[in-house]
PDB file of C-alpha atoms in Angstrom:
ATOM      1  CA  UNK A   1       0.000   0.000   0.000  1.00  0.00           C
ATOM      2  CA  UNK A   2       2.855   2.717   0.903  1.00  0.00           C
ATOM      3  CA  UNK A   3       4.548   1.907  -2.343  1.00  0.00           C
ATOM      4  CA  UNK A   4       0.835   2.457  -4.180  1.00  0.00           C
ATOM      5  CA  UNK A   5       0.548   5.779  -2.722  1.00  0.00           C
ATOM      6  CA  UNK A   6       4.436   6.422  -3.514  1.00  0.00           C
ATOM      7  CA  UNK A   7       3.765   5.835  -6.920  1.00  0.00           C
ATOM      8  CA  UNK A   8       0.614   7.889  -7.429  1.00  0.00           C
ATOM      9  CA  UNK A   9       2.318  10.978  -5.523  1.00  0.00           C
ATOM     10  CA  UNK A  10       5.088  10.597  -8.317  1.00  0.00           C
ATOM     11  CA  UNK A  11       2.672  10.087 -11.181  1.00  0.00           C
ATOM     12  CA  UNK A  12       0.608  13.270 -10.189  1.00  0.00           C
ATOM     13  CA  UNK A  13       3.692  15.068  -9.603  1.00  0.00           C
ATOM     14  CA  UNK A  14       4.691  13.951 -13.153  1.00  0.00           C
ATOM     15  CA  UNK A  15       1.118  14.766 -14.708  1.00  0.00           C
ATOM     16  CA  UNK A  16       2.008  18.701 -12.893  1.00  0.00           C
ATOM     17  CA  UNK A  17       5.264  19.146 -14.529  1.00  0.00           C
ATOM     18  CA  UNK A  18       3.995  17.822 -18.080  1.00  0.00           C
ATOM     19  CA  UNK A  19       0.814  20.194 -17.001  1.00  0.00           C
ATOM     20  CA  UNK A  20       3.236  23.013 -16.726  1.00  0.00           C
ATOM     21  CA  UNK A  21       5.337  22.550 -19.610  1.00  0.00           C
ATOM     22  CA  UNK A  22       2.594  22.258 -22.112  1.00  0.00           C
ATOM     23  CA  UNK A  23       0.323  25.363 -20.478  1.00  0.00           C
ATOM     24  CA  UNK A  24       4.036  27.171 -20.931  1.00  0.00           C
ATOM     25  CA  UNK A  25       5.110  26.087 -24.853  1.00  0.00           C
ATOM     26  CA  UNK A  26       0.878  25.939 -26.314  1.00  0.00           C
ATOM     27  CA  UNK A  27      -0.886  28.010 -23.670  1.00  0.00           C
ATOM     28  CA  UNK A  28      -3.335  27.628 -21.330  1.00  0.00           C
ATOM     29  CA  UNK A  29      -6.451  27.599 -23.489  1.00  0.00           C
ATOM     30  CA  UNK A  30      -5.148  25.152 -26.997  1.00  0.00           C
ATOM     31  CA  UNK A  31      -3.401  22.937 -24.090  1.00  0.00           C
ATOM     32  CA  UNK A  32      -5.709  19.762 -23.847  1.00  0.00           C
ATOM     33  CA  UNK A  33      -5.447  16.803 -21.239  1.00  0.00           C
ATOM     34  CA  UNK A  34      -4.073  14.479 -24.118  1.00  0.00           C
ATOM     35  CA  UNK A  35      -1.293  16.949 -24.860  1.00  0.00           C
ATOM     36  CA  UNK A  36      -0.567  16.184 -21.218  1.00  0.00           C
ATOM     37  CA  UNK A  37      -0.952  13.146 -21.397  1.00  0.00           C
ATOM     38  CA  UNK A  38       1.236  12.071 -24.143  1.00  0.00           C
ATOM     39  CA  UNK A  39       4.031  14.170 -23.074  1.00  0.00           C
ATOM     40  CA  UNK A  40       4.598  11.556 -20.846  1.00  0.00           C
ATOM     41  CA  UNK A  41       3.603   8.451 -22.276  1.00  0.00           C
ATOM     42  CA  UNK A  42       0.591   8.184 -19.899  1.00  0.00           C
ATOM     43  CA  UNK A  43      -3.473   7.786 -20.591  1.00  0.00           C
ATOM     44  CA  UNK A  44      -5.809  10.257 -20.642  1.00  0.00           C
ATOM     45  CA  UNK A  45      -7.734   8.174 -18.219  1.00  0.00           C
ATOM     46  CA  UNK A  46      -4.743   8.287 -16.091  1.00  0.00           C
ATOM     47  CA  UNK A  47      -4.472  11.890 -15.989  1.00  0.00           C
ATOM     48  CA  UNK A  48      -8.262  12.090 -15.269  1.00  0.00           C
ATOM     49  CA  UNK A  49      -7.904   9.655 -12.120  1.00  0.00           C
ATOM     50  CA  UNK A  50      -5.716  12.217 -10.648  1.00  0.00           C
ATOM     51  CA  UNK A  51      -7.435  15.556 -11.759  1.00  0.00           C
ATOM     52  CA  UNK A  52     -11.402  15.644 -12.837  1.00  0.00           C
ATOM     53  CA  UNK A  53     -10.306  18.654 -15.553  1.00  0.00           C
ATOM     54  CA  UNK A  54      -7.954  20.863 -16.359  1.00  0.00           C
ATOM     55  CA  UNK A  55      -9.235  23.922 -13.937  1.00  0.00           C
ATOM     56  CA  UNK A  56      -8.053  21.221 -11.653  1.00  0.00           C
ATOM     57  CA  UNK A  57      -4.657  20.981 -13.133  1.00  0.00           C
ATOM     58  CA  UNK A  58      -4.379  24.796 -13.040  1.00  0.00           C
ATOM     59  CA  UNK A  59      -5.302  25.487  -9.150  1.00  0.00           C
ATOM     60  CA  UNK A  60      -3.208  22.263  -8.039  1.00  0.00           C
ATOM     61  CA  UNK A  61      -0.069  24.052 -10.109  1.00  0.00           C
ATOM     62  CA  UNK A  62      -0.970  27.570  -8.890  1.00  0.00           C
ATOM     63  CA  UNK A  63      -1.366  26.380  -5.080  1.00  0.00           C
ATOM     64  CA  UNK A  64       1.861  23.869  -6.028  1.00  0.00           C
ATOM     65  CA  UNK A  65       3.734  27.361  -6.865  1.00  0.00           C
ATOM     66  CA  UNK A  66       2.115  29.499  -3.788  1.00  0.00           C
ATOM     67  CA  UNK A  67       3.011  26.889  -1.407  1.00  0.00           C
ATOM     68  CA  UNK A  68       7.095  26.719  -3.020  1.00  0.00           C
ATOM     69  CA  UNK A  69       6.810  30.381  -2.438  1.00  0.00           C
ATOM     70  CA  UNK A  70       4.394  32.759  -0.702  1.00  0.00           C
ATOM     71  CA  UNK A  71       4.669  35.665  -3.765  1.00  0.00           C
ATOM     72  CA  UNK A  72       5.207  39.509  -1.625  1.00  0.00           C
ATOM     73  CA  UNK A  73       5.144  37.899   1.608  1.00  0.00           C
ATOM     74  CA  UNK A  74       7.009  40.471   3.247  1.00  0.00           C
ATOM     75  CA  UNK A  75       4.536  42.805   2.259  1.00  0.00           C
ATOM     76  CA  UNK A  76       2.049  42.360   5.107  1.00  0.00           C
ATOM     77  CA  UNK A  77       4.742  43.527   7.565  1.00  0.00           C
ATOM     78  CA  UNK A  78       5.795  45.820   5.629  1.00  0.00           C
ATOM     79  CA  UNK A  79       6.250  49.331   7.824  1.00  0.00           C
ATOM     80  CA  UNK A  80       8.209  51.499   5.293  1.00  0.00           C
ATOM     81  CA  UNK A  81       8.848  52.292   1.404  1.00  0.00           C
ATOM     82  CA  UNK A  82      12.438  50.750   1.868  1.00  0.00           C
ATOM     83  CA  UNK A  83      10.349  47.205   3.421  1.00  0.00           C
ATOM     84  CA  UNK A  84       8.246  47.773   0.207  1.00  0.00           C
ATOM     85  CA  UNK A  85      11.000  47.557  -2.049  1.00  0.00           C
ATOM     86  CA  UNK A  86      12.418  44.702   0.150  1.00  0.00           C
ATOM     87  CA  UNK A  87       9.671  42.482  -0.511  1.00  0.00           C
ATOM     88  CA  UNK A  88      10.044  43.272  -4.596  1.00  0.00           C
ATOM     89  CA  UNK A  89      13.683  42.103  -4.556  1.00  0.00           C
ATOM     90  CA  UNK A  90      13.295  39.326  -2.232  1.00  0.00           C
ATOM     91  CA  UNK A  91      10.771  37.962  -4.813  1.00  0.00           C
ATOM     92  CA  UNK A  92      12.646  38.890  -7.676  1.00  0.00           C
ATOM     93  CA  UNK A  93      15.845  36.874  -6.360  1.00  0.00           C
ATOM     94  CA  UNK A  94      13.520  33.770  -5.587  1.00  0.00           C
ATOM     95  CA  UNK A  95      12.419  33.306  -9.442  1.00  0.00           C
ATOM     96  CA  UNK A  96      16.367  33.993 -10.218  1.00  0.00           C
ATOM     97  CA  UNK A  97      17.163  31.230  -8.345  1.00  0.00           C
ATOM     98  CA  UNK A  98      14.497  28.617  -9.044  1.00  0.00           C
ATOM     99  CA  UNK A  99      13.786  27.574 -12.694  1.00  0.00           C
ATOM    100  CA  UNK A 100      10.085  26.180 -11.767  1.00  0.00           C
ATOM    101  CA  UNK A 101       9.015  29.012 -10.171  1.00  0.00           C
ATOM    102  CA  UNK A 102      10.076  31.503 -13.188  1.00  0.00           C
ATOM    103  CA  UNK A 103       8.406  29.236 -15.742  1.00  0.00           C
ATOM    104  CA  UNK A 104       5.028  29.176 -13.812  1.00  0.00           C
ATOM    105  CA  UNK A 105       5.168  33.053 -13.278  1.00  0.00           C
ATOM    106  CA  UNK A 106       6.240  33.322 -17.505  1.00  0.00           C
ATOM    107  CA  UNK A 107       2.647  31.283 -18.313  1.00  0.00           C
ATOM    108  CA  UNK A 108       0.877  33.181 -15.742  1.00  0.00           C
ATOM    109  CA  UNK A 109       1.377  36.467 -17.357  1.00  0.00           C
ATOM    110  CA  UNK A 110       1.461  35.584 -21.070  1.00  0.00           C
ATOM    111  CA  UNK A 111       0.223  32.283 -21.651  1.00  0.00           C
ATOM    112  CA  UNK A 112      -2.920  32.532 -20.547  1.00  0.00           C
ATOM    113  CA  UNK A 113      -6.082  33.800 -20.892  1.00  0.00           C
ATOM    114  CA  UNK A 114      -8.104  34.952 -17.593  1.00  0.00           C
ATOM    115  CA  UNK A 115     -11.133  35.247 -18.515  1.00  0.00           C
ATOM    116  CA  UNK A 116     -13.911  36.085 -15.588  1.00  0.00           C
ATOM    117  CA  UNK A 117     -15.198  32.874 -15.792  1.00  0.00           C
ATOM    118  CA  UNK A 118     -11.738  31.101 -15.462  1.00  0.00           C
ATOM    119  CA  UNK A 119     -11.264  33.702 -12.382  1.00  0.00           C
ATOM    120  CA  UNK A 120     -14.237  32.539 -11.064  1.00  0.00           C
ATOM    121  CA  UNK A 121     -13.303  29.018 -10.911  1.00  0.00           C
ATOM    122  CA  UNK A 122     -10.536  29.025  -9.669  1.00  0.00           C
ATOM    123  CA  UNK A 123     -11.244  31.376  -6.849  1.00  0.00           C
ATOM    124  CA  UNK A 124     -13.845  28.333  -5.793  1.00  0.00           C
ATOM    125  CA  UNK A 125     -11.322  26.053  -5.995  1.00  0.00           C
ATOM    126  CA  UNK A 126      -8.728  28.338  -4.312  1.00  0.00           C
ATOM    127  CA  UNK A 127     -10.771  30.078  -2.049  1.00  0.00           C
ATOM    128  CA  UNK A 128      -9.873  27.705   1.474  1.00  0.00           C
ATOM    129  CA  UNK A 129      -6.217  27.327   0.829  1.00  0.00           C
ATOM    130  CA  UNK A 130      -4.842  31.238  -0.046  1.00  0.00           C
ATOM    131  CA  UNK A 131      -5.616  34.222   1.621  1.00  0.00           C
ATOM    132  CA  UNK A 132      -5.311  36.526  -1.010  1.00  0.00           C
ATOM    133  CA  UNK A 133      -3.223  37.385  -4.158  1.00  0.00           C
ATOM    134  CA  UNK A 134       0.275  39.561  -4.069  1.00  0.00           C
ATOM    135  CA  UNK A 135      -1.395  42.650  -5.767  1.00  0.00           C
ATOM    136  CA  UNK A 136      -4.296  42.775  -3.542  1.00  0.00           C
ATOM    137  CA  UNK A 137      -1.659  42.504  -0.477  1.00  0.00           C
ATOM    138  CA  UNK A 138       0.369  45.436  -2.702  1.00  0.00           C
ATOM    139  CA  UNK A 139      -2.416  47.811  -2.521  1.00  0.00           C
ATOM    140  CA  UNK A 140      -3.030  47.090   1.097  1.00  0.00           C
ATOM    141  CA  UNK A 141       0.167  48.147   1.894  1.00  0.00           C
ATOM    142  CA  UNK A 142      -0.257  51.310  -0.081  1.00  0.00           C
ATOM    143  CA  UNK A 143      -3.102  52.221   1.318  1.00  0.00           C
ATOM    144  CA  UNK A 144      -1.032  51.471   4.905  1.00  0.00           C
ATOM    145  CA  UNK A 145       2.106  53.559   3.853  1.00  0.00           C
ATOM    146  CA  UNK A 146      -0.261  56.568   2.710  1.00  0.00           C
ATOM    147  CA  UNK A 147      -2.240  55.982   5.971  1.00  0.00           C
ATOM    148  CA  UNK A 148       1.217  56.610   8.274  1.00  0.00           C
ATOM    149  CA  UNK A 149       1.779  59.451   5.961  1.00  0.00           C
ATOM    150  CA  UNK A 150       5.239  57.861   4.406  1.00  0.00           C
ATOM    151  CA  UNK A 151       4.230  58.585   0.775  1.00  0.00           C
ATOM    152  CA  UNK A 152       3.290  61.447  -0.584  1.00  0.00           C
ATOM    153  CA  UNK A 153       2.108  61.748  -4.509  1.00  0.00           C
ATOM    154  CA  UNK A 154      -1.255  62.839  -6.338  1.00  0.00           C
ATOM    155  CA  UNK A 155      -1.375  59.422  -7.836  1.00  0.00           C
ATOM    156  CA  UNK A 156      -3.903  57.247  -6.540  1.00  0.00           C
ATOM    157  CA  UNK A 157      -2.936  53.756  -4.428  1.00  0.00           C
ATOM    158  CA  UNK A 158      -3.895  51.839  -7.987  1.00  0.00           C
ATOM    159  CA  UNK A 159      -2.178  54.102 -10.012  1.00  0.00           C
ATOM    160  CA  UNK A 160       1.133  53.071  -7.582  1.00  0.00           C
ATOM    161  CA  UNK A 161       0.109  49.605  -7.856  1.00  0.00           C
ATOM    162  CA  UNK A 162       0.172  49.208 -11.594  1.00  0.00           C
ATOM    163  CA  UNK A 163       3.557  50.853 -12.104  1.00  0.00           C
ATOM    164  CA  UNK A 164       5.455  48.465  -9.713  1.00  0.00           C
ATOM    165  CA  UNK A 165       3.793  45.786 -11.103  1.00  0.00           C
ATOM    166  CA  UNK A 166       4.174  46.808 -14.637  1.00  0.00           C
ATOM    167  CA  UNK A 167       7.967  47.243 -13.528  1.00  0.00           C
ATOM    168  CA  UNK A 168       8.257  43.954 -11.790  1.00  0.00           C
ATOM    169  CA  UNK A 169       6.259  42.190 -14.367  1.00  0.00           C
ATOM    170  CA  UNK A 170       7.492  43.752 -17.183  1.00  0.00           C
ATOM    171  CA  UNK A 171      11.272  43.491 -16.642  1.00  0.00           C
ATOM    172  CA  UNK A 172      10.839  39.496 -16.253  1.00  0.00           C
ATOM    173  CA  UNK A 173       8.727  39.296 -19.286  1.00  0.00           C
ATOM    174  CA  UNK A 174      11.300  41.387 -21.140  1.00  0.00           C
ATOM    175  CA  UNK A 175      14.280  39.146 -20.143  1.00  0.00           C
ATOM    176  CA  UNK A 176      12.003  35.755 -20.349  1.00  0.00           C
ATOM    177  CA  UNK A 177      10.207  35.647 -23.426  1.00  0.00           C
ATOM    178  CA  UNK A 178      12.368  37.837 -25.387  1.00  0.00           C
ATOM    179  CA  UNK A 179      16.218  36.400 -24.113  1.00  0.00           C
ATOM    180  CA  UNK A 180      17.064  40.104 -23.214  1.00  0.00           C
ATOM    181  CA  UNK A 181      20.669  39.734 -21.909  1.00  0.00           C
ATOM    182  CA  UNK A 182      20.173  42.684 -19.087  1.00  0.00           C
ATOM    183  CA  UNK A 183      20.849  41.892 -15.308  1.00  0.00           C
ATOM    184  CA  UNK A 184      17.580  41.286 -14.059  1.00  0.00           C
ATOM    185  CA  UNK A 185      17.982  42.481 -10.773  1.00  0.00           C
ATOM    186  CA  UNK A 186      19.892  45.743 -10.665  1.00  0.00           C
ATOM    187  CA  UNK A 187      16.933  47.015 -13.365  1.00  0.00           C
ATOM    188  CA  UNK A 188      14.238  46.022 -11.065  1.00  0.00           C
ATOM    189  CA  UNK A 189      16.054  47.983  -8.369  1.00  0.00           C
ATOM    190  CA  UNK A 190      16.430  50.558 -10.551  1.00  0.00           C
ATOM    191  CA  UNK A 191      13.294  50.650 -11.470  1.00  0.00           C
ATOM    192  CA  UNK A 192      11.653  50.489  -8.097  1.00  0.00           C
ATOM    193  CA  UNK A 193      14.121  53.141  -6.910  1.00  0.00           C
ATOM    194  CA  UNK A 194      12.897  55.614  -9.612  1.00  0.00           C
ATOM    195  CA  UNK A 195       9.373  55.106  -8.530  1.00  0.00           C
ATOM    196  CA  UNK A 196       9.733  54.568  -4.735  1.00  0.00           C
ATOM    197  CA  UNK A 197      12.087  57.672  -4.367  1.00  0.00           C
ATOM    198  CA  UNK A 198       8.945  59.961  -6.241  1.00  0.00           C
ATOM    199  CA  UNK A 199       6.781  58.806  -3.889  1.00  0.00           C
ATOM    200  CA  UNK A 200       8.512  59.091  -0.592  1.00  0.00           C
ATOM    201  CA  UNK A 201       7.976  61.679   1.913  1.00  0.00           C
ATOM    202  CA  UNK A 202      10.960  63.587   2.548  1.00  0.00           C
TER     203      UNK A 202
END
């Protein structure tokens, strides 16, 4: 019995990985469960025993990622603009570091297509197991700095929001999908300096 349930944790963990891979090269949407499924010589039936559909597939490999790393985490304790930035490059080091994580975060933002309905679902199936998602945390701290009077700029807490994650999200797609040879990091920093530095109170 322990080797059974040895062998299915490594065939799920396999069907994940193909799941992945495939979502990553075809996208989300023209991905089916046989593409999955031959990828690595396995059923479709198989692949159904271990996930109902491929919403399934999707929430088990965005909770899979979540859990490998908790995306802005420093954010919640976040007391100044410097901890803001902090959180940013801690994050941005993690995907420099592990290969998984930056391939998940590279079909996230441009190999899929999140529609409301898609949203919906996996919110459901998400809803129990994560508290909340590292822009909605990003605003929250925001809206915390402005509070404590540490920033100070006519643009509105969503208007801050979308240029550090336009910046963050940008500067990986950049170096990702198109093979830009830039250091990552130092043009993050750069980039969150040229922001953050506008926006803090002197």
């Amino acid at each position: 019995m322990r080797r059974t349930k040895e062998e299915a944790l490594a065939t799920r963990k396999a069907i994940l990985k193909a799941a992945l891979k495939c979502f990553s090269k075809q996208g989300y949407a023209l991905t089916t469960i046989t593409d999955i499924a031959k990828r690595i010589k396995f059923s479709k039936g198989a692949v159904f025993w271990h996930f109902k559909s491929k919403e399934d597939l999707l929430a088990e490999l965005i909770l899979q990622e979540c859990q490998t790393y908790d995306p802005l985490k420093k954010l919640d304790d976040a007391q100044t603009v410097a901890d803001l930035k902090a959180a940013f490059m801690d994050w941005a080091e993690v995907l420099l570091k592990n290969r998984e994580l930056r391939q998940f975060m590279t079909f996230a933002v441009s190999r899929i297509e999140w529609s409301e309905t898609l949203k919906k679902t996996l919110a459901g199936k998400l809803r129990s197991v994560l508290t909340g998602d590292p822009w909605t945390r990003l605003l929250h701290c925001l809206q915390r700095l402005r509070a404590a009077e540490l920033i100070e700029t006519p643009l509105s807490d969503e208007q801050l929001l979308v240029l550090l994650r336009v910046t963050f999200m940008g500067t990986h797609r950049e170096v990702w999908l198109n093979h830009s040879e830039i250091d990552i990091l130092s043009t993050i920093e750069a980039g969150l300096d040229m922001i953050l530095n506008q926006i803090e109170r002197k």
